[in-house]
Amino acid sequence: MLGDGERILACEQIEVRGHRGGLRRHEADVDPAWQSVWRWDEDTENLYAAFVEQLFAPTVEGQREAPPEESTWPNLSVLVRDPARNLLHDHFGSHEDDRIRLRPDCADLPYFLRAYFAWKLRLPFAFRACGRGADGQPPACDVTPQHNQQAVPGTDEVNAFQEFSRVVAGTVHSASAHPTRTRTPRTCTPCRSRARASCRAPSLPTHTGTS
């Protein structure tokens, strides 16, 4: 579809080859969470922005429109399992989203979104373990980042991603993306997912990965 705002200039249906499905086998504690095949670039960043926008849209086709402040969900799993919202739903053709449990708090949410997107499209993802800092002392982060190429438990790709997401949840927090700032960043408390969450995905390379 080609358009400008609400104006549709051209529209054409394209037949896409079906996905044969199937998940790669995963050798526990040997194979990485997933292999990076592509790299982050302008096109993948734009697709990521569209993915997040659609996932948290106040309304989707077939549902009643609600104000953004009323658009809440109990957890991230509910959203990724909804094919009307998730642009990457069942991307591997193996009903993988039905098996995933994603319950991040506000501080974890931007990392979980980025990791999920990177996993589905075979993009790199890295993050660092950081302290929270103290009065007059900014947060400090480990020199060596953790990343998707490290070995994790699991019998297949879905198990491996689930295990990796647990590592992310146990490592990142509200100060993770601000290792060089002297000002203490805003903290986030556990909350239900919101359409326009106040915790926005940081753009620092501590969690995005560029190669």
Coordinates of N, CA and C in Angstrom, one line a residue:
M1 N 0.8 -1.2 0.0 CA 0.0 0.0 0.0 C 0.9 1.2 0.0
L2 N 0.5 2.2 -0.8 CA 1.2 3.5 -0.9 C 0.2 4.6 -0.6
G3 N 0.6 5.4 0.4 CA -0.4 6.4 0.8 C 0.3 7.6 1.5
D4 N -0.5 8.6 1.7 CA -0.1 9.8 2.4 C -1.1 10.2 3.4
G5 N -0.9 9.9 4.7 CA -1.9 10.1 5.7 C -3.1 9.2 5.5
E6 N -4.3 9.7 5.4 CA -5.5 8.9 5.1 C -5.7 8.7 3.7
R7 N -4.9 9.3 2.8 CA -5.0 9.2 1.4 C -4.3 8.0 0.8
I8 N -5.0 7.0 0.2 CA -4.4 5.8 -0.4 C -4.2 6.1 -1.9
L9 N -2.9 6.1 -2.3 CA -2.5 6.4 -3.7 C -2.5 5.1 -4.5
A10 N -2.1 4.0 -3.9 CA -2.0 2.8 -4.7 C -2.1 1.6 -3.7
C11 N -2.7 0.5 -4.2 CA -2.8 -0.7 -3.4 C -2.8 -1.9 -4.2
E12 N -2.0 -2.9 -3.9 CA -1.9 -4.1 -4.7 C -1.7 -5.3 -3.7
Q13 N -2.4 -6.4 -4.0 CA -2.2 -7.6 -3.2 C -1.0 -8.4 -3.8
I14 N -0.2 -8.9 -2.9 CA 1.0 -9.7 -3.3 C 0.9 -11.0 -2.6
E15 N 1.1 -12.1 -3.4 CA 1.1 -13.4 -2.8 C 2.4 -13.7 -2.2
V16 N 2.5 -14.1 -0.9 CA 3.7 -14.4 -0.2 C 3.9 -15.9 -0.1
R17 N 5.0 -16.4 -0.3 CA 5.3 -17.9 -0.2 C 5.0 -18.3 1.2
G18 N 4.4 -19.4 1.4 CA 4.1 -19.9 2.7 C 5.3 -20.4 3.4
H19 N 5.3 -20.3 4.8 CA 6.4 -20.7 5.6 C 6.2 -22.2 5.9
R20 N 7.3 -22.9 5.7 CA 7.2 -24.4 6.0 C 7.1 -24.7 7.5
G21 N 7.5 -23.7 8.3 CA 7.4 -23.9 9.8 C 8.6 -24.7 10.3
G22 N 8.6 -25.0 11.5 CA 9.6 -25.8 12.2 C 10.6 -24.9 12.9
L23 N 11.1 -25.4 14.0 CA 12.1 -24.7 14.8 C 13.4 -25.4 14.8
R24 N 14.5 -24.7 14.8 CA 15.8 -25.3 14.9 C 16.0 -26.0 16.2
R25 N 16.7 -27.1 16.2 CA 17.1 -27.7 17.4 C 18.1 -26.9 18.2
H26 N 18.1 -27.0 19.5 CA 19.0 -26.2 20.3 C 19.7 -27.1 21.3
E27 N 21.0 -27.0 21.3 CA 21.7 -27.8 22.3 C 22.0 -27.0 23.5
A28 N 21.4 -27.4 24.6 CA 21.4 -26.6 25.9 C 22.8 -26.3 26.3
D29 N 23.0 -25.0 26.7 CA 24.3 -24.5 27.2 C 25.4 -24.6 26.2
V30 N 25.1 -24.8 25.0 CA 26.1 -24.8 23.9 C 25.8 -23.8 22.8
D31 N 24.6 -24.0 22.3 CA 24.1 -23.1 21.2 C 23.7 -21.7 21.8
P32 N 23.8 -20.7 21.0 CA 23.4 -19.3 21.4 C 21.9 -19.2 21.5
A33 N 21.5 -18.1 22.2 CA 20.0 -17.9 22.2 C 19.4 -17.8 20.8
W34 N 20.1 -17.1 19.9 CA 19.8 -17.1 18.5 C 21.0 -16.6 17.8
Q35 N 21.2 -17.0 16.5 CA 22.3 -16.5 15.7 C 21.9 -15.2 15.0
S36 N 22.8 -14.2 15.1 CA 22.6 -12.9 14.4 C 22.9 -13.1 12.9
V37 N 21.9 -12.8 12.0 CA 22.1 -13.0 10.6 C 22.1 -11.6 9.9
W38 N 21.3 -10.7 10.4 CA 21.2 -9.3 9.9 C 21.8 -8.3 10.8
R39 N 21.8 -7.0 10.4 CA 22.3 -6.0 11.3 C 21.2 -4.9 11.4
W40 N 21.3 -4.1 12.5 CA 20.4 -3.0 12.7 C 20.8 -1.9 11.7
D41 N 19.8 -1.4 10.9 CA 20.0 -0.3 10.0 C 18.7 0.5 10.0
E42 N 18.7 1.5 9.1 CA 17.5 2.4 9.0 C 16.2 1.6 8.7
D43 N 16.3 0.6 7.8 CA 15.1 -0.2 7.5 C 14.6 -1.0 8.7
T44 N 15.5 -1.6 9.4 CA 15.1 -2.4 10.5 C 14.6 -1.6 11.7
E45 N 15.2 -0.4 11.9 CA 14.7 0.6 12.9 C 13.3 1.1 12.6
N46 N 13.1 1.3 11.3 CA 11.7 1.8 10.9 C 10.7 0.7 11.1
L47 N 11.1 -0.6 10.8 CA 10.2 -1.7 11.0 C 9.9 -1.9 12.5
Y48 N 11.0 -1.7 13.3 CA 10.8 -1.9 14.7 C 9.8 -0.8 15.3
A49 N 9.9 0.4 14.8 CA 9.0 1.5 15.2 C 7.6 1.1 14.8
A50 N 7.4 0.6 13.6 CA 6.1 0.2 13.2 C 5.5 -1.0 14.0
F51 N 6.4 -1.9 14.4 CA 6.1 -3.0 15.2 C 5.6 -2.6 16.6
V52 N 6.3 -1.7 17.2 CA 5.9 -1.2 18.5 C 4.6 -0.4 18.4
E53 N 4.5 0.5 17.4 CA 3.3 1.3 17.3 C 2.0 0.4 17.1
Q54 N 2.1 -0.6 16.3 CA 1.0 -1.5 16.0 C 0.6 -2.3 17.3
L55 N 1.7 -2.8 18.0 CA 1.5 -3.6 19.1 C 0.7 -2.9 20.2
F56 N 0.9 -1.6 20.4 CA 0.3 -0.8 21.4 C -0.8 0.2 20.9
A57 N -1.2 -0.1 19.7 CA -2.3 0.8 19.1 C -3.5 0.8 20.0
P58 N -4.1 2.0 20.2 CA -5.3 2.0 21.0 C -6.4 1.2 20.5
T59 N -6.5 0.9 19.2 CA -7.5 0.1 18.7 C -7.0 -0.6 17.4
V60 N -7.5 -1.8 17.2 CA -7.1 -2.5 15.9 C -8.4 -2.9 15.3
E61 N -8.4 -3.4 14.1 CA -9.6 -3.7 13.3 C -10.4 -4.8 14.1
G62 N -11.7 -4.5 14.2 CA -12.6 -5.4 14.9 C -12.7 -5.2 16.4
Q63 N -12.0 -4.2 16.9 CA -12.1 -3.9 18.3 C -12.6 -2.4 18.5
R64 N -13.3 -2.2 19.6 CA -13.8 -0.8 19.8 C -12.6 0.1 20.1
E65 N -12.8 1.3 19.7 CA -11.7 2.3 19.9 C -11.8 2.8 21.4
A66 N -10.6 2.9 22.0 CA -10.5 3.3 23.4 C -9.5 4.4 23.5
P67 N -9.7 5.4 24.4 CA -8.6 6.4 24.6 C -7.3 5.7 25.1
P68 N -6.1 6.2 24.7 CA -4.9 5.6 25.1 C -4.7 5.3 26.5
E69 N -5.3 6.2 27.4 CA -5.1 5.9 28.8 C -5.9 4.8 29.3
E70 N -6.9 4.3 28.5 CA -7.7 3.2 28.9 C -7.2 1.9 28.2
S71 N -6.2 2.0 27.4 CA -5.7 0.8 26.6 C -4.7 0.1 27.5
T72 N -5.1 -0.8 28.3 CA -4.2 -1.5 29.2 C -4.3 -3.0 28.9
W73 N -3.2 -3.8 29.2 CA -3.2 -5.2 29.1 C -2.5 -5.8 30.3
P74 N -2.9 -7.0 30.6 CA -2.3 -7.6 31.8 C -0.8 -7.9 31.7
N75 N -0.3 -8.2 30.5 CA 1.1 -8.5 30.3 C 1.4 -8.5 28.8
L76 N 2.7 -8.6 28.5 CA 3.2 -8.5 27.1 C 2.8 -9.7 26.3
S77 N 2.6 -10.9 27.0 CA 2.2 -12.1 26.3 C 0.9 -11.9 25.5
V78 N 0.0 -11.3 26.2 CA -1.3 -11.0 25.6 C -1.2 -10.3 24.2
L79 N -0.3 -9.4 24.2 CA -0.1 -8.6 22.9 C 0.6 -9.4 21.8
V80 N 1.6 -10.1 22.2 CA 2.4 -10.8 21.1 C 1.6 -12.0 20.6
R81 N 0.6 -12.5 21.3 CA -0.2 -13.6 20.9 C -1.4 -13.1 20.0
D82 N -1.6 -11.8 19.9 CA -2.7 -11.3 19.1 C -2.2 -11.0 17.7
P83 N -2.6 -11.8 16.7 CA -2.1 -11.5 15.3 C -2.6 -10.2 14.7
A84 N -3.6 -9.6 15.2 CA -4.0 -8.3 14.7 C -3.1 -7.2 15.2
R85 N -2.3 -7.4 16.3 CA -1.4 -6.4 16.8 C 0.0 -6.7 16.5
N86 N 0.4 -8.0 16.5 CA 1.8 -8.4 16.4 C 2.1 -8.6 14.9
L87 N 2.9 -7.7 14.4 CA 3.3 -7.9 13.0 C 4.2 -9.1 12.7
L88 N 4.8 -9.6 13.8 CA 5.7 -10.8 13.7 C 5.0 -12.0 14.3
H89 N 3.7 -12.0 14.4 CA 3.0 -13.2 15.0 C 3.3 -14.4 14.2
D90 N 3.7 -15.5 14.9 CA 3.9 -16.8 14.2 C 4.9 -16.7 13.0
H91 N 5.9 -15.8 13.2 CA 6.9 -15.6 12.1 C 7.6 -16.8 11.7
F92 N 7.8 -17.8 12.6 CA 8.5 -19.0 12.3 C 7.6 -20.1 11.9
G93 N 6.3 -19.8 11.9 CA 5.3 -20.8 11.4 C 5.1 -22.0 12.3
S94 N 5.4 -21.8 13.6 CA 5.4 -23.0 14.5 C 4.6 -22.6 15.8
H95 N 3.7 -21.7 15.7 CA 2.9 -21.3 16.9 C 3.8 -20.9 18.1
E96 N 4.9 -20.3 17.8 CA 5.9 -20.1 18.9 C 5.4 -19.0 19.9
D97 N 4.5 -18.1 19.5 CA 4.0 -17.1 20.4 C 3.1 -17.7 21.5
D98 N 2.5 -18.8 21.2 CA 1.6 -19.4 22.2 C 2.4 -20.0 23.3
R99 N 3.7 -20.2 23.1 CA 4.5 -20.8 24.2 C 5.3 -19.8 25.0
I100 N 5.3 -18.6 24.6 CA 6.2 -17.6 25.2 C 5.4 -16.9 26.4
R101 N 6.1 -16.8 27.5 CA 5.6 -16.0 28.6 C 6.5 -14.8 28.8
L102 N 5.9 -13.6 28.5 CA 6.6 -12.4 28.7 C 5.8 -11.5 29.6
R103 N 6.4 -11.3 30.8 CA 5.8 -10.5 31.8 C 6.8 -9.4 32.4
P104 N 7.2 -8.5 31.6 CA 8.2 -7.5 32.1 C 7.5 -6.5 32.9
D105 N 8.3 -5.8 33.8 CA 7.8 -4.6 34.4 C 8.2 -3.4 33.5
C106 N 7.9 -2.2 34.0 CA 8.1 -1.1 33.1 C 9.5 -0.9 32.7
A107 N 10.5 -1.2 33.7 CA 11.9 -1.0 33.3 C 12.4 -2.0 32.4
D108 N 11.8 -3.3 32.4 CA 12.2 -4.3 31.5 C 11.6 -4.2 30.1
L109 N 10.4 -3.5 30.0 CA 9.6 -3.5 28.8 C 10.4 -3.2 27.6
P110 N 11.1 -2.0 27.5 CA 11.8 -1.7 26.3 C 12.8 -2.7 25.8
Y111 N 13.5 -3.4 26.8 CA 14.5 -4.4 26.5 C 13.8 -5.7 26.0
F112 N 12.6 -6.0 26.6 CA 11.9 -7.2 26.1 C 11.4 -7.0 24.7
L113 N 10.9 -5.8 24.4 CA 10.4 -5.5 23.0 C 11.5 -5.6 22.0
R114 N 12.6 -5.0 22.4 CA 13.8 -5.0 21.4 C 14.3 -6.5 21.3
A115 N 14.4 -7.2 22.3 CA 14.9 -8.6 22.3 C 14.0 -9.5 21.5
Y116 N 12.7 -9.3 21.7 CA 11.7 -10.1 20.9 C 11.8 -9.9 19.4
F117 N 11.9 -8.6 19.1 CA 12.0 -8.2 17.7 C 13.3 -8.7 17.1
A118 N 14.4 -8.6 17.8 CA 15.7 -9.1 17.3 C 15.7 -10.6 17.2
W119 N 15.1 -11.3 18.1 CA 15.0 -12.7 18.0 C 14.2 -13.2 16.7
K120 N 13.1 -12.6 16.5 CA 12.3 -13.0 15.3 C 13.0 -12.7 14.0
L121 N 13.7 -11.6 13.9 CA 14.4 -11.2 12.7 C 15.9 -11.5 12.6
R122 N 16.4 -12.2 13.6 CA 17.8 -12.6 13.6 C 18.7 -11.4 13.6
L123 N 18.4 -10.5 14.5 CA 19.2 -9.3 14.7 C 20.0 -9.4 16.0
P124 N 21.1 -8.7 16.1 CA 21.9 -8.7 17.3 C 21.2 -8.0 18.5
F125 N 21.5 -8.4 19.7 CA 20.9 -7.7 20.8 C 21.9 -7.9 22.0
A126 N 22.2 -6.8 22.6 CA 23.2 -6.8 23.7 C 22.7 -5.9 24.8
F127 N 23.2 -6.1 26.0 CA 22.8 -5.3 27.2 C 23.9 -5.5 28.2
R128 N 24.0 -4.6 29.2 CA 25.0 -4.6 30.2 C 24.4 -4.6 31.6
A129 N 25.1 -5.3 32.5 CA 24.7 -5.3 33.9 C 25.2 -4.0 34.5
C130 N 24.3 -3.2 35.1 CA 24.7 -1.9 35.6 C 24.2 -1.8 37.1
G131 N 25.0 -1.0 37.8 CA 24.6 -0.6 39.2 C 23.6 0.5 39.1
R132 N 23.0 0.8 40.2 CA 22.0 1.9 40.2 C 22.6 3.3 40.6
G133 N 23.9 3.2 41.0 CA 24.5 4.5 41.5 C 24.1 4.9 42.9
A134 N 24.6 6.0 43.3 CA 24.3 6.5 44.6 C 24.4 8.0 44.6
D135 N 24.2 8.7 45.7 CA 24.2 10.1 45.8 C 25.6 10.6 45.4
G136 N 25.6 11.4 44.3 CA 26.9 11.9 43.8 C 27.7 10.9 43.0
Q137 N 27.2 9.7 42.8 CA 27.9 8.7 42.0 C 26.9 8.1 40.9
P138 N 27.2 8.3 39.6 CA 26.4 7.8 38.6 C 26.4 6.3 38.5
P139 N 25.4 5.7 37.9 CA 25.4 4.2 37.6 C 26.6 3.8 36.8
A140 N 27.2 2.7 37.1 CA 28.4 2.1 36.4 C 28.0 0.8 35.8
C141 N 28.4 0.5 34.6 CA 28.1 -0.7 33.9 C 29.3 -1.6 33.7
D142 N 29.1 -2.9 33.6 CA 30.1 -3.9 33.2 C 30.7 -3.5 31.9
V143 N 32.0 -3.7 31.7 CA 32.7 -3.5 30.5 C 32.2 -4.4 29.4
T144 N 32.1 -5.7 29.8 CA 31.7 -6.7 28.8 C 30.2 -6.9 28.8
P145 N 29.5 -6.7 27.6 CA 28.1 -6.8 27.5 C 27.7 -8.3 27.5
Q146 N 26.4 -8.5 27.8 CA 25.8 -9.8 27.6 C 25.0 -9.7 26.2
H147 N 24.9 -10.8 25.5 CA 24.3 -10.7 24.2 C 23.7 -12.0 23.8
N148 N 23.0 -12.0 22.6 CA 22.2 -13.2 22.2 C 23.1 -14.3 21.7
Q149 N 24.4 -14.0 21.5 CA 25.3 -15.1 21.0 C 25.8 -16.0 22.1
Q150 N 25.5 -15.6 23.4 CA 26.0 -16.5 24.5 C 25.1 -17.7 24.6
A151 N 25.7 -18.8 25.1 CA 25.0 -20.1 25.2 C 23.9 -20.0 26.3
V152 N 22.8 -20.6 26.1 CA 21.7 -20.6 27.1 C 21.1 -22.0 27.1
P153 N 20.4 -22.3 28.1 CA 19.6 -23.6 28.2 C 18.5 -23.6 27.1
G154 N 17.9 -24.8 27.0 CA 16.7 -24.8 26.1 C 16.8 -26.0 25.1
T155 N 15.7 -26.5 24.7 CA 15.7 -27.7 23.7 C 15.4 -27.2 22.3
D156 N 14.8 -26.0 22.2 CA 14.6 -25.5 20.8 C 14.7 -23.9 20.9
E157 N 14.4 -23.3 19.8 CA 14.6 -21.8 19.7 C 13.6 -21.1 20.7
V158 N 12.4 -21.6 20.9 CA 11.5 -20.9 21.8 C 12.0 -21.0 23.3
N159 N 12.4 -22.2 23.7 CA 12.9 -22.4 25.0 C 14.1 -21.5 25.2
A160 N 15.0 -21.5 24.2 CA 16.2 -20.7 24.3 C 15.9 -19.2 24.5
F161 N 15.0 -18.7 23.7 CA 14.6 -17.3 23.9 C 14.0 -17.0 25.3
Q162 N 13.1 -18.0 25.7 CA 12.5 -17.8 27.0 C 13.6 -17.7 28.1
E163 N 14.6 -18.6 28.0 CA 15.7 -18.6 29.0 C 16.5 -17.2 28.9
F164 N 16.7 -16.8 27.7 CA 17.4 -15.5 27.5 C 16.7 -14.4 28.1
S165 N 15.4 -14.4 27.9 CA 14.5 -13.3 28.4 C 14.6 -13.2 30.0
R166 N 14.8 -14.4 30.6 CA 14.9 -14.4 32.1 C 16.2 -13.8 32.5
V167 N 17.3 -14.0 31.7 CA 18.6 -13.4 32.0 C 18.4 -11.9 31.9
V168 N 17.7 -11.4 30.8 CA 17.5 -10.0 30.6 C 16.7 -9.4 31.8
A169 N 15.7 -10.1 32.2 CA 14.8 -9.6 33.3 C 15.6 -9.5 34.6
G170 N 16.5 -10.4 34.8 CA 17.3 -10.4 36.0 C 18.5 -9.5 36.0
T171 N 18.7 -8.8 34.9 CA 19.9 -8.0 34.8 C 19.6 -6.5 34.6
V172 N 18.6 -6.2 33.8 CA 18.4 -4.7 33.5 C 17.4 -4.2 34.5
H173 N 17.5 -2.8 34.6 CA 16.6 -2.1 35.5 C 16.5 -0.7 35.0
S174 N 15.8 0.2 35.8 CA 15.6 1.6 35.3 C 16.8 2.4 35.1
A175 N 18.0 2.0 35.7 CA 19.2 2.8 35.5 C 20.2 2.1 34.5
S176 N 19.8 1.0 33.9 CA 20.7 0.3 33.0 C 21.1 1.1 31.8
A177 N 20.2 1.9 31.2 CA 20.6 2.6 30.0 C 21.2 3.9 30.2
H178 N 21.6 4.3 31.4 CA 22.1 5.6 31.6 C 23.4 5.5 32.4
P179 N 24.4 4.8 31.9 CA 25.6 4.5 32.7 C 26.5 5.8 32.8
T180 N 26.4 6.8 32.0 CA 27.3 7.9 32.0 C 26.7 9.2 32.5
R181 N 25.4 9.1 32.9 CA 24.7 10.4 33.3 C 24.9 10.5 34.8
T182 N 25.1 11.8 35.2 CA 25.3 12.0 36.6 C 24.0 12.2 37.3
R183 N 23.0 12.5 36.5 CA 21.6 12.7 37.1 C 20.9 11.4 37.2
T184 N 20.4 11.1 38.3 CA 19.7 9.8 38.5 C 18.5 9.7 37.6
P185 N 18.3 8.7 36.8 CA 17.2 8.6 35.8 C 15.9 8.3 36.6
R186 N 14.8 8.6 35.9 CA 13.5 8.3 36.4 C 13.4 6.8 36.7
T187 N 12.8 6.4 37.8 CA 12.6 5.0 38.0 C 11.2 4.6 37.6
C188 N 11.0 3.3 37.4 CA 9.7 2.8 37.0 C 9.3 1.7 37.9
T189 N 8.1 1.6 38.3 CA 7.6 0.5 39.1 C 6.8 -0.5 38.3
P190 N 6.7 -1.7 38.8 CA 5.9 -2.7 38.0 C 4.5 -2.2 37.7
C191 N 4.1 -2.4 36.5 CA 2.8 -1.9 36.1 C 2.2 -2.7 35.0
R192 N 1.0 -2.5 34.7 CA 0.4 -3.2 33.5 C 0.9 -2.5 32.3
S193 N 1.0 -3.2 31.1 CA 1.4 -2.6 29.9 C 0.4 -1.6 29.5
R194 N 0.9 -0.4 29.0 CA 0.0 0.7 28.6 C 0.3 1.0 27.2
A195 N -0.7 1.6 26.5 CA -0.5 1.9 25.1 C 0.6 2.9 24.9
R196 N 0.7 3.9 25.8 CA 1.7 4.9 25.7 C 2.5 4.9 27.0
A197 N 3.3 3.9 27.2 CA 4.0 3.8 28.5 C 4.9 5.0 28.7
S198 N 5.1 5.3 29.9 CA 6.0 6.4 30.2 C 7.5 6.0 30.1
C199 N 7.7 4.7 30.2 CA 9.1 4.2 30.0 C 9.3 3.9 28.5
R200 N 10.1 4.7 27.9 CA 10.3 4.6 26.5 C 11.6 3.9 26.2
A201 N 11.7 3.2 25.1 CA 12.9 2.4 24.7 C 14.1 3.3 24.6
P202 N 15.1 3.2 25.4 CA 16.3 4.0 25.2 C 17.0 3.7 23.9
S203 N 17.7 4.7 23.4 CA 18.4 4.5 22.1 C 19.9 4.3 22.2
L204 N 20.4 4.1 23.5 CA 21.8 3.9 23.7 C 22.2 2.5 23.2
P205 N 23.5 2.4 22.8 CA 23.9 1.1 22.3 C 24.1 0.0 23.4
T206 N 23.7 0.3 24.6 CA 23.9 -0.7 25.7 C 22.9 -1.9 25.5
H207 N 21.9 -1.7 24.7 CA 21.0 -2.8 24.5 C 20.6 -3.0 23.0
T208 N 20.9 -2.1 22.1 CA 20.5 -2.3 20.7 C 21.3 -3.2 19.9
G209 N 22.6 -3.0 19.9 CA 23.5 -3.8 19.0 C 23.5 -3.2 17.6
T210 N 24.6 -3.1 17.0 CA 24.7 -2.5 15.7 C 25.5 -3.3 14.7
S211 N 25.9 -4.5 15.0 CA 26.6 -5.3 14.0 C 26.1 -6.8 14.1

